[in-house]
Short mmCIF file of C-alpha atoms in Angstrom, two decimals:
data_model
loop_
_atom_site.label_atom_id
_atom_site.label_comp_id
_atom_site.label_asym_id
_atom_site.label_seq_id
_atom_site.Cartn_x
_atom_site.Cartn_y
_atom_site.Cartn_z
CA MET A 6 181.33 66.78 -133.22
CA ARG A 7 180.72 70.05 -131.48
CA LYS A 8 182.81 73.12 -130.70
CA VAL A 9 182.67 75.01 -127.42
CA LEU A 10 183.22 78.76 -127.58
CA LYS A 11 183.90 81.17 -124.75
CA PHE A 12 183.58 84.94 -125.25
CA GLY A 13 185.29 87.33 -122.86
CA GLY A 14 184.11 90.61 -121.42
CA SER A 15 185.28 92.73 -124.34
CA SER A 16 183.17 90.56 -126.66
CA MET A 17 180.11 91.17 -124.47
CA ALA A 18 180.59 94.90 -123.92
CA SER A 19 177.98 96.30 -126.31
CA ALA A 20 175.32 95.45 -128.88
CA ALA A 21 177.90 95.88 -131.65
CA GLN A 22 180.08 93.22 -129.98
CA TYR A 23 177.10 90.90 -129.59
CA ALA A 24 176.58 91.18 -133.35
CA LYS A 25 180.19 90.07 -133.93
CA VAL A 26 179.66 87.10 -131.63
CA LYS A 27 176.53 86.07 -133.51
CA SER A 28 178.34 86.24 -136.84
CA ILE A 29 181.14 84.04 -135.47
CA VAL A 30 178.77 81.45 -134.01
CA GLU A 31 176.62 81.23 -137.13
CA ALA A 32 179.66 80.84 -139.40
CA ASP A 33 180.12 77.24 -138.22
CA PRO A 34 177.22 74.85 -137.46
CA ALA A 35 179.47 72.91 -135.08
CA ARG A 36 179.56 75.92 -132.72
CA THR A 37 176.68 74.83 -130.51
CA VAL A 38 177.88 75.61 -126.98
CA VAL A 39 178.64 79.22 -126.03
CA VAL A 40 180.03 80.37 -122.67
CA VAL A 41 179.97 84.09 -121.91
CA SER A 42 181.51 86.57 -119.49
CA ALA A 43 179.94 89.66 -117.97
CA ALA A 44 179.98 92.87 -120.00
CA GLY A 45 183.47 94.35 -120.11
CA LYS A 46 184.77 97.81 -120.90
CA ARG A 47 183.59 99.64 -124.00
CA THR A 48 186.37 102.23 -123.69
CA PRO A 49 189.50 102.45 -121.51
CA GLU A 50 187.60 104.80 -119.18
CA ASP A 51 184.60 102.48 -118.88
CA HIS A 52 183.86 100.02 -116.06
CA LYS A 53 183.61 96.24 -116.12
CA VAL A 54 180.23 95.11 -114.85
CA THR A 55 181.83 92.60 -112.47
CA ASP A 56 183.86 95.41 -110.88
CA LEU A 57 180.64 97.38 -110.39
CA LEU A 58 178.94 94.37 -108.80
CA TYR A 59 181.81 93.93 -106.34
CA LEU A 60 181.57 97.66 -105.62
CA CYS A 61 177.85 97.27 -104.93
CA HIS A 62 178.56 94.55 -102.42
CA ALA A 63 181.20 96.68 -100.69
CA HIS A 64 178.69 99.53 -100.39
CA MET A 65 176.12 97.14 -98.98
CA ARG A 66 178.59 95.73 -96.44
CA TYR A 67 179.33 99.19 -95.07
CA GLY A 68 175.74 100.38 -95.11
CA VAL A 69 176.24 102.78 -98.02
CA SER A 70 173.66 103.12 -100.79
CA CYS A 71 174.69 101.57 -104.09
CA ASP A 72 171.74 102.90 -106.07
CA SER A 73 173.90 104.90 -108.47
CA VAL A 74 176.24 101.94 -109.12
CA PHE A 75 173.36 99.51 -109.63
CA SER A 76 171.75 101.96 -112.03
CA MET A 77 174.93 101.87 -114.14
CA ILE A 78 174.77 98.08 -114.26
CA SER A 79 171.10 98.06 -115.19
CA ALA A 80 171.60 100.67 -117.89
CA ARG A 81 174.37 98.64 -119.54
CA TYR A 82 172.25 95.54 -120.03
CA LEU A 83 169.04 97.37 -120.88
CA GLU A 84 170.92 99.32 -123.55
CA ILE A 85 172.30 96.12 -125.10
CA ARG A 86 168.86 94.49 -125.07
CA ASP A 87 167.12 97.48 -126.59
CA ASP A 88 169.79 98.08 -129.24
CA LEU A 89 169.45 94.45 -130.33
CA GLY A 90 165.65 94.57 -130.29
CA LEU A 91 165.35 91.64 -127.87
CA SER A 92 162.38 90.79 -125.66
CA THR A 93 164.26 89.39 -122.62
CA ASP A 94 162.48 90.42 -119.42
CA LEU A 95 165.49 92.09 -117.84
CA GLU A 96 163.35 94.28 -115.62
CA SER A 97 162.23 91.27 -113.59
CA GLU A 98 165.77 89.89 -113.41
CA LEU A 99 167.19 93.22 -112.27
CA ALA A 100 164.42 93.59 -109.68
CA ARG A 101 165.34 90.18 -108.21
CA ILE A 102 168.99 91.19 -107.98
CA ARG A 103 168.00 94.50 -106.38
CA ASP A 104 165.87 92.64 -103.83
CA GLY A 105 168.89 90.47 -103.07
CA LEU A 106 170.84 93.55 -102.08
CA GLU A 107 168.22 94.19 -99.42
CA ASP A 108 168.40 90.56 -98.26
CA ASP A 109 172.17 90.47 -97.69
CA ILE A 110 173.08 88.62 -100.90
CA SER A 111 176.50 86.95 -100.78
CA GLU A 112 179.43 88.49 -102.62
CA ASP A 113 179.79 85.47 -104.91
CA ALA A 114 176.09 85.43 -105.77
CA LEU A 115 176.07 89.13 -106.59
CA ALA A 116 179.29 89.01 -108.62
CA SER A 117 177.89 86.13 -110.72
CA ARG A 118 174.95 88.18 -112.00
CA GLY A 119 176.99 89.87 -114.74
CA GLU A 120 177.60 86.55 -116.46
CA TYR A 121 174.02 85.47 -115.79
CA LEU A 122 172.53 88.54 -117.49
CA SER A 123 174.97 88.29 -120.42
CA ALA A 124 174.00 84.66 -120.99
CA ARG A 125 170.28 85.41 -120.85
CA LEU A 126 170.67 88.10 -123.50
CA MET A 127 172.99 86.07 -125.71
CA ALA A 128 170.71 83.02 -125.61
CA ASP A 129 167.81 85.20 -126.74
CA TYR A 130 169.92 86.81 -129.47
CA LEU A 131 171.28 83.53 -130.88
CA GLY A 132 168.03 81.60 -130.47
CA PHE A 133 169.84 79.08 -128.24
CA ASP A 134 168.63 77.58 -124.97
CA PHE A 135 169.86 79.16 -121.73
CA VAL A 136 171.48 76.72 -119.27
CA ASP A 137 172.37 78.19 -115.91
CA ALA A 138 175.77 77.22 -114.56
CA THR A 139 174.12 76.16 -111.29
CA GLU A 140 172.35 73.38 -113.19
CA TRP A 141 175.58 71.49 -113.89
CA LEU A 142 178.78 72.97 -112.42
CA ARG A 143 179.25 71.76 -108.84
CA PHE A 144 181.96 72.59 -106.33
CA ARG A 145 183.03 70.27 -103.53
CA MET A 146 183.39 71.42 -99.94
CA ASP A 147 187.10 72.11 -100.49
CA GLY A 148 186.35 74.43 -103.42
CA THR A 149 187.46 72.07 -106.19
CA VAL A 150 185.13 71.21 -109.04
CA ASP A 151 183.32 67.87 -108.89
CA GLN A 152 184.16 66.94 -112.47
CA GLU A 153 182.37 63.59 -112.47
CA PHE A 154 179.03 65.12 -111.45
CA SER A 155 179.49 68.29 -113.52
CA TYR A 156 180.47 66.49 -116.72
CA ALA A 157 177.56 64.02 -116.52
CA ALA A 158 175.08 66.82 -115.80
CA LEU A 159 176.20 68.96 -118.75
CA GLN A 160 176.16 65.99 -121.09
CA ARG A 161 172.49 65.46 -120.24
CA LEU A 162 171.61 69.14 -120.53
CA ALA A 163 173.41 69.67 -123.84
CA GLU A 164 172.12 66.57 -125.60
CA GLY A 165 170.59 67.61 -128.92
CA ARG A 166 170.54 71.30 -127.98
CA LYS A 167 172.32 74.54 -128.77
CA ILE A 168 173.02 76.27 -125.47
CA VAL A 169 174.45 79.41 -123.88
CA ILE A 170 176.07 79.09 -120.44
CA PRO A 171 177.17 81.84 -118.06
CA GLY A 172 180.80 81.49 -117.00
CA PHE A 173 182.58 82.23 -113.72
CA TYR A 174 180.29 80.44 -111.25
CA GLY A 175 178.57 77.25 -110.22
CA LEU A 176 176.83 75.74 -107.21
CA GLY A 177 178.70 75.09 -103.98
CA ALA A 178 178.30 72.00 -101.82
CA ASP A 179 176.19 74.11 -99.45
CA GLY A 180 173.69 74.93 -102.19
CA ASN A 181 174.88 78.51 -102.60
CA ILE A 182 176.46 80.15 -105.65
CA ARG A 183 180.23 80.01 -105.69
CA THR A 184 182.55 81.78 -108.13
CA PHE A 185 185.99 81.04 -109.49
CA SER A 186 188.69 83.69 -109.09
CA ARG A 187 188.59 86.59 -111.55
CA GLY A 188 188.89 85.43 -115.14
CA GLY A 189 187.18 82.17 -114.19
CA SER A 190 184.86 82.13 -117.20
CA ASP A 191 187.84 80.67 -119.07
CA ILE A 192 187.70 77.71 -116.68
CA THR A 193 183.97 77.26 -117.22
CA GLY A 194 184.56 77.07 -120.96
CA ALA A 195 187.35 74.55 -120.55
CA LEU A 196 185.23 72.38 -118.25
CA ALA A 197 182.36 72.49 -120.74
CA ALA A 198 184.68 71.49 -123.59
CA ALA A 199 186.08 68.59 -121.55
CA ALA A 200 182.63 67.46 -120.42
CA LEU A 201 181.33 67.33 -124.00
CA ASP A 202 184.54 65.93 -125.56
CA ALA A 203 184.55 68.94 -127.86
CA GLU A 204 186.39 68.92 -131.14
CA ILE A 205 188.02 72.20 -130.09
CA TYR A 206 187.69 74.84 -127.38
CA GLU A 207 187.69 78.32 -128.94
CA ASN A 208 188.45 81.11 -126.49
CA TRP A 209 187.49 84.44 -128.06
CA THR A 210 189.03 87.59 -126.65
CA ASP A 211 190.34 90.95 -127.87
CA VAL A 212 193.80 89.79 -128.99
CA SER A 213 194.78 87.58 -131.93
CA GLY A 214 196.25 84.78 -129.88
CA ILE A 215 199.13 84.74 -127.43
CA LEU A 216 202.02 87.12 -128.01
CA MET A 217 205.66 86.17 -127.54
CA ALA A 218 206.12 88.96 -124.99
CA ASP A 219 204.14 91.61 -123.12
CA PRO A 220 203.28 94.37 -125.65
CA ARG A 221 203.57 96.92 -122.84
CA ILE A 222 207.28 96.05 -122.68
CA VAL A 223 208.18 94.87 -126.19
CA GLU A 224 206.94 96.86 -129.15
CA ASN A 225 204.83 94.80 -131.58
CA PRO A 226 205.81 91.32 -130.33
CA GLU A 227 205.13 88.47 -132.72
CA PRO A 228 202.15 86.16 -132.10
CA ILE A 229 202.69 82.52 -131.15
CA PRO A 230 201.00 80.34 -133.78
CA ARG A 231 201.31 77.05 -131.86
CA VAL A 232 202.16 76.28 -128.25
CA THR A 233 202.02 73.16 -126.07
CA TYR A 234 200.02 72.96 -122.85
CA ALA A 235 203.27 72.69 -120.87
CA GLU A 236 204.63 75.87 -122.44
CA LEU A 237 201.36 77.71 -121.92
CA ARG A 238 201.28 76.66 -118.27
CA GLU A 239 204.75 78.14 -117.83
CA LEU A 240 203.86 81.37 -119.63
CA SER A 241 200.58 81.77 -117.73
CA TYR A 242 202.21 81.10 -114.37
CA LEU A 243 204.95 83.60 -115.17
CA GLY A 244 202.51 86.38 -115.91
CA ALA A 245 201.41 86.11 -119.55
CA GLN A 246 197.92 87.62 -119.37
CA VAL A 247 195.75 85.74 -121.87
CA LEU A 248 194.06 82.91 -120.01
CA HIS A 249 193.29 82.10 -116.41
CA GLU A 250 196.13 79.66 -115.66
CA ASP A 251 193.72 76.95 -114.39
CA THR A 252 192.01 76.93 -117.81
CA ILE A 253 194.64 74.58 -119.14
CA PHE A 254 193.98 71.54 -116.97
CA PRO A 255 190.49 70.33 -118.04
CA VAL A 256 191.26 70.44 -121.77
CA ALA A 257 194.83 69.21 -121.38
CA GLU A 258 193.56 66.08 -119.61
CA LYS A 259 191.67 65.14 -122.80
CA ASN A 260 194.12 66.74 -125.25
CA ILE A 261 191.37 68.96 -126.65
CA PRO A 262 192.89 71.71 -128.83
CA LEU A 263 192.48 75.20 -127.37
CA ASN A 264 192.33 78.04 -129.88
CA ILE A 265 192.78 81.66 -128.77
CA ARG A 266 190.92 83.91 -131.24
CA ASN A 267 190.09 87.60 -131.67
CA THR A 268 186.41 88.57 -131.80
CA ASN A 269 187.38 91.78 -133.56
CA ASP A 270 189.48 89.95 -136.18
CA PRO A 271 187.74 86.59 -136.66
CA THR A 272 189.70 85.61 -139.78
CA HIS A 273 193.00 85.58 -137.86
CA PRO A 274 193.89 81.97 -136.92
CA GLY A 275 195.14 83.00 -133.48
CA THR A 276 197.10 80.57 -131.31
CA ILE A 277 196.43 76.83 -131.22
CA ILE A 278 197.37 74.94 -128.06
CA MET A 279 197.78 71.15 -127.83
CA GLU A 280 199.57 68.56 -125.73
CA ARG A 281 202.16 68.09 -128.47
CA PHE A 282 202.78 68.83 -132.13
CA ASP A 283 204.22 65.92 -134.08
CA ASP A 284 204.96 67.99 -137.18
CA ASP A 285 205.73 71.53 -136.02
CA PRO A 286 207.72 73.51 -138.60
CA ASP A 287 208.52 76.14 -135.96
CA THR A 288 210.45 73.71 -133.73
CA ASP A 289 213.67 73.97 -135.73
CA ARG A 290 213.24 77.56 -136.82
CA ARG A 291 212.25 78.93 -133.41
CA PHE A 292 212.72 76.95 -130.22
CA ILE A 293 211.80 79.91 -127.97
CA THR A 294 208.01 80.10 -127.66
CA GLY A 295 207.76 83.20 -125.49
CA ILE A 296 209.35 85.49 -122.91
CA ALA A 297 207.48 86.16 -119.67
CA GLY A 298 208.12 87.07 -116.06
CA LYS A 299 207.03 88.58 -112.77
CA LYS A 300 208.42 91.11 -110.32
CA ASP A 301 208.48 91.43 -106.52
CA PHE A 302 210.18 88.25 -105.40
CA ALA A 303 212.64 87.65 -102.59
CA VAL A 304 215.42 85.07 -102.32
CA VAL A 305 216.12 83.36 -99.01
CA SER A 306 219.66 81.87 -99.01
CA ILE A 307 220.69 79.36 -96.35
CA SER A 308 224.41 78.48 -96.15
CA LYS A 309 226.17 75.87 -94.03
CA LYS A 310 229.35 73.87 -94.45
CA GLY A 311 228.53 70.29 -95.39
CA LEU A 312 224.86 71.11 -95.94
CA SER A 313 224.66 69.07 -99.12
CA SER A 314 225.72 65.93 -97.22
CA GLU A 315 223.05 66.23 -94.54
CA VAL A 316 220.08 63.90 -95.03
CA GLY A 317 216.66 65.54 -94.93
CA THR A 318 217.83 69.11 -95.49
CA MET A 319 215.25 70.04 -98.09
CA ARG A 320 212.46 68.40 -96.10
CA LYS A 321 213.34 70.50 -93.06
CA VAL A 322 213.53 73.68 -95.11
CA PHE A 323 210.19 73.13 -96.80
CA GLU A 324 208.54 72.21 -93.51
CA VAL A 325 209.48 75.62 -92.11
CA PHE A 326 207.96 77.43 -95.08
CA GLU A 327 204.89 75.18 -95.02
CA THR A 328 204.37 75.83 -91.31
CA HIS A 329 204.17 79.55 -91.99
CA GLY A 330 201.98 79.21 -95.10
CA LEU A 331 204.52 80.52 -97.60
CA ALA A 332 204.73 78.94 -101.07
CA VAL A 333 208.17 78.37 -102.59
CA GLU A 334 208.33 79.34 -106.27
CA TYR A 335 211.83 78.12 -107.25
CA THR A 336 214.85 76.50 -105.61
CA PRO A 337 218.08 77.37 -107.48
CA ASN A 338 220.67 75.78 -105.15
CA GLY A 339 224.41 75.53 -104.73
CA ILE A 340 226.58 72.85 -103.06
CA ASP A 341 226.28 74.04 -99.48
CA THR A 342 223.66 76.71 -100.10
CA VAL A 343 219.91 76.32 -100.41
CA CYS A 344 218.08 79.20 -102.11
CA LEU A 345 214.33 79.66 -102.12
CA VAL A 346 212.49 82.16 -104.29
CA VAL A 347 209.28 83.40 -102.66
CA SER A 348 206.81 86.26 -102.90
CA ALA A 349 208.39 89.32 -101.29
CA LYS A 350 205.01 90.56 -100.10
CA GLN A 351 204.14 87.28 -98.39
CA LEU A 352 207.60 86.95 -96.88
CA GLN A 353 207.51 90.44 -95.39
CA LYS A 354 205.07 89.52 -92.62
CA ARG A 355 206.69 86.15 -91.90
CA SER A 356 210.42 86.79 -92.31
CA ALA A 357 211.35 86.84 -88.61
CA ALA A 358 209.40 83.66 -87.86
CA ILE A 359 210.83 81.86 -90.90
CA VAL A 360 214.42 82.84 -90.09
CA ALA A 361 213.91 81.62 -86.53
CA GLY A 362 212.44 78.35 -87.79
CA LEU A 363 215.33 77.78 -90.21
CA GLN A 364 217.89 78.49 -87.51
CA GLU A 365 216.27 75.97 -85.20
CA ALA A 366 215.88 73.29 -87.88
CA LEU A 367 219.26 73.62 -89.62
CA LYS A 368 221.56 75.70 -87.42
CA PRO A 369 223.06 77.30 -90.57
CA ASP A 370 226.19 79.42 -90.77
CA ARG A 371 224.31 82.21 -92.51
CA ILE A 372 220.82 83.20 -93.66
CA GLU A 373 220.44 86.04 -96.14
CA ILE A 374 217.31 87.61 -97.64
CA ALA A 375 217.50 89.58 -100.88
CA ASP A 376 214.35 91.30 -102.09
CA GLY A 377 213.57 93.38 -105.17
CA ILE A 378 214.08 90.36 -107.44
CA ALA A 379 212.27 89.82 -110.74
CA ILE A 380 211.98 86.48 -112.54
CA VAL A 381 212.28 86.38 -116.33
CA ALA A 382 211.93 83.14 -118.30
CA ALA A 383 212.52 82.04 -121.84
CA VAL A 384 209.96 79.30 -122.49
CA GLY A 385 210.27 76.89 -125.38
CA ARG A 386 210.75 73.38 -126.68
CA LYS A 387 213.85 71.26 -126.07
CA MET A 388 216.03 74.19 -125.03
CA ALA A 389 218.17 71.93 -122.87
CA ARG A 390 219.38 70.13 -126.01
CA ARG A 391 220.49 73.37 -127.66
CA PRO A 392 224.16 74.01 -126.86
CA GLY A 393 225.02 77.47 -125.63
CA ILE A 394 221.54 78.78 -124.79
CA ALA A 395 222.36 79.63 -121.17
CA GLY A 396 225.60 81.24 -122.33
CA GLN A 397 223.72 83.28 -124.90
CA ILE A 398 221.39 84.54 -122.16
CA PHE A 399 224.30 85.49 -119.90
CA SER A 400 226.06 87.25 -122.76
CA ALA A 401 223.00 89.18 -123.94
CA LEU A 402 222.10 90.41 -120.47
CA GLY A 403 225.72 91.15 -119.58
CA ASP A 404 226.21 93.25 -122.69
CA GLU A 405 223.34 95.46 -121.50
CA GLY A 406 224.76 95.77 -117.99
CA ILE A 407 222.02 93.60 -116.43
CA ASN A 408 223.26 91.57 -113.48
CA ILE A 409 221.92 88.01 -113.14
CA ARG A 410 221.09 87.19 -109.53
CA LEU A 411 220.08 83.57 -110.13
CA ILE A 412 219.55 81.08 -112.93
CA SER A 413 217.49 77.90 -113.06
CA GLN A 414 216.85 75.32 -115.75
CA GLY A 415 214.73 72.23 -115.19
CA PRO A 416 215.20 68.83 -116.85
CA GLN A 417 211.83 69.11 -118.64
CA GLU A 418 213.50 71.33 -121.27
CA VAL A 419 210.64 73.83 -121.10
CA ASN A 420 212.27 76.94 -119.69
CA ILE A 421 215.38 78.79 -118.60
CA ILE A 422 214.72 81.17 -115.71
CA VAL A 423 216.90 84.07 -114.62
CA GLY A 424 216.52 86.38 -111.67
CA VAL A 425 217.43 90.05 -112.07
CA ASP A 426 216.91 93.20 -110.04
CA SER A 427 213.31 94.40 -110.35
CA ARG A 428 214.49 97.70 -111.82
CA ASP A 429 216.00 95.72 -114.74
CA PHE A 430 212.87 93.65 -115.41
CA ASN A 431 211.59 95.45 -118.52
CA ALA A 432 215.06 95.75 -119.98
CA ALA A 433 215.74 92.04 -119.42
CA VAL A 434 212.51 91.03 -121.21
CA ARG A 435 213.40 93.23 -124.18
CA VAL A 436 216.99 91.95 -124.33
CA LEU A 437 215.91 88.29 -124.34
CA TYR A 438 213.19 88.91 -126.91
CA ASN A 439 215.57 90.75 -129.22
CA SER A 440 218.27 88.10 -128.75
CA PHE A 441 216.14 85.04 -129.44
CA VAL A 442 213.33 86.31 -131.68
CA ARG A 443 214.46 89.29 -133.72
#
């Protein structure tokens, strides 16, 4: 069995961090596949290499010299190489990238070079083979990953070898480099783990697992020792910033355990994520896994007498939103009222057209739009079977003078969602955390 490890930008930021990575990899002979990000920040005032690469491309697009920015990028990787005493020919690699700037290199191709350079250095440092992501990870024309081709290709490339792979990019159907969205190295690691039927996918970052709440809002929130894929999907979608939310799918399909670990504290067990836990001691002691949320939503409310008896109402409503390219996040409805929670920013440019479309399709008595709404969710296991949970939420928020604008609870027993005014967002997160955790 083999383990697949992914190291984030903070783990690749300096020679000292590279040394930590090497110690982690060499501590377990099963750790034979390593996926790396571009160099991240060394200090809060520092720059991520990927940000600098995007800045270079912006300069190029507007005909502005990016020599000073490119020099910063080059210096970062040359410093790491020299501090580690490696012999990687970075000068030639950097010269090729610099030539690409003169030849109108694509934004994706340029942005991918941070991961590429990190992987070249890490392969040299570990004594592993370098496998470029373009050799196995293929995108279809619609931008989705061709898993069948990609998995078979990586299986061939990894057979009997220890390898380092750059994250974040692959090869498009047109033969050009294509990247994931930011944070996409997590997805590369998950795809590699799924392709190789890994024993575990270890995702190494700068935090000791997933926290039960945002530490910028809640002081010293407790870590989550174990979480299911369904719970993690909810937390990621609602704003918990640990993994790229699409990371979950490749490993969840094969029920490969995903372990979030801290490069700077490698003895900490972190958070383990699986499809289910048959013997979880935390289920009875703590049924709330985490508190998460997002701000800047709007609620579109459509009211009409007898609306609930009309056939095809929801289809008509969703068709209007689909026509105007606006995703619906939640639908907490009443008897003769349909409510749709959407992005306030996206609604702003389309509100008049959507209201007109709804009036034509439904001829409602009233359409109201309320913005400045924040969504806060308590995510956990089997909450629907716990009597009084919704009442406890109402009571806790009411005691703090926080008005609930909407509430939603699905039958999957994974979350309870409340909508509050955006100005009450931080307070609502703290109230729910203190009520259910402390």
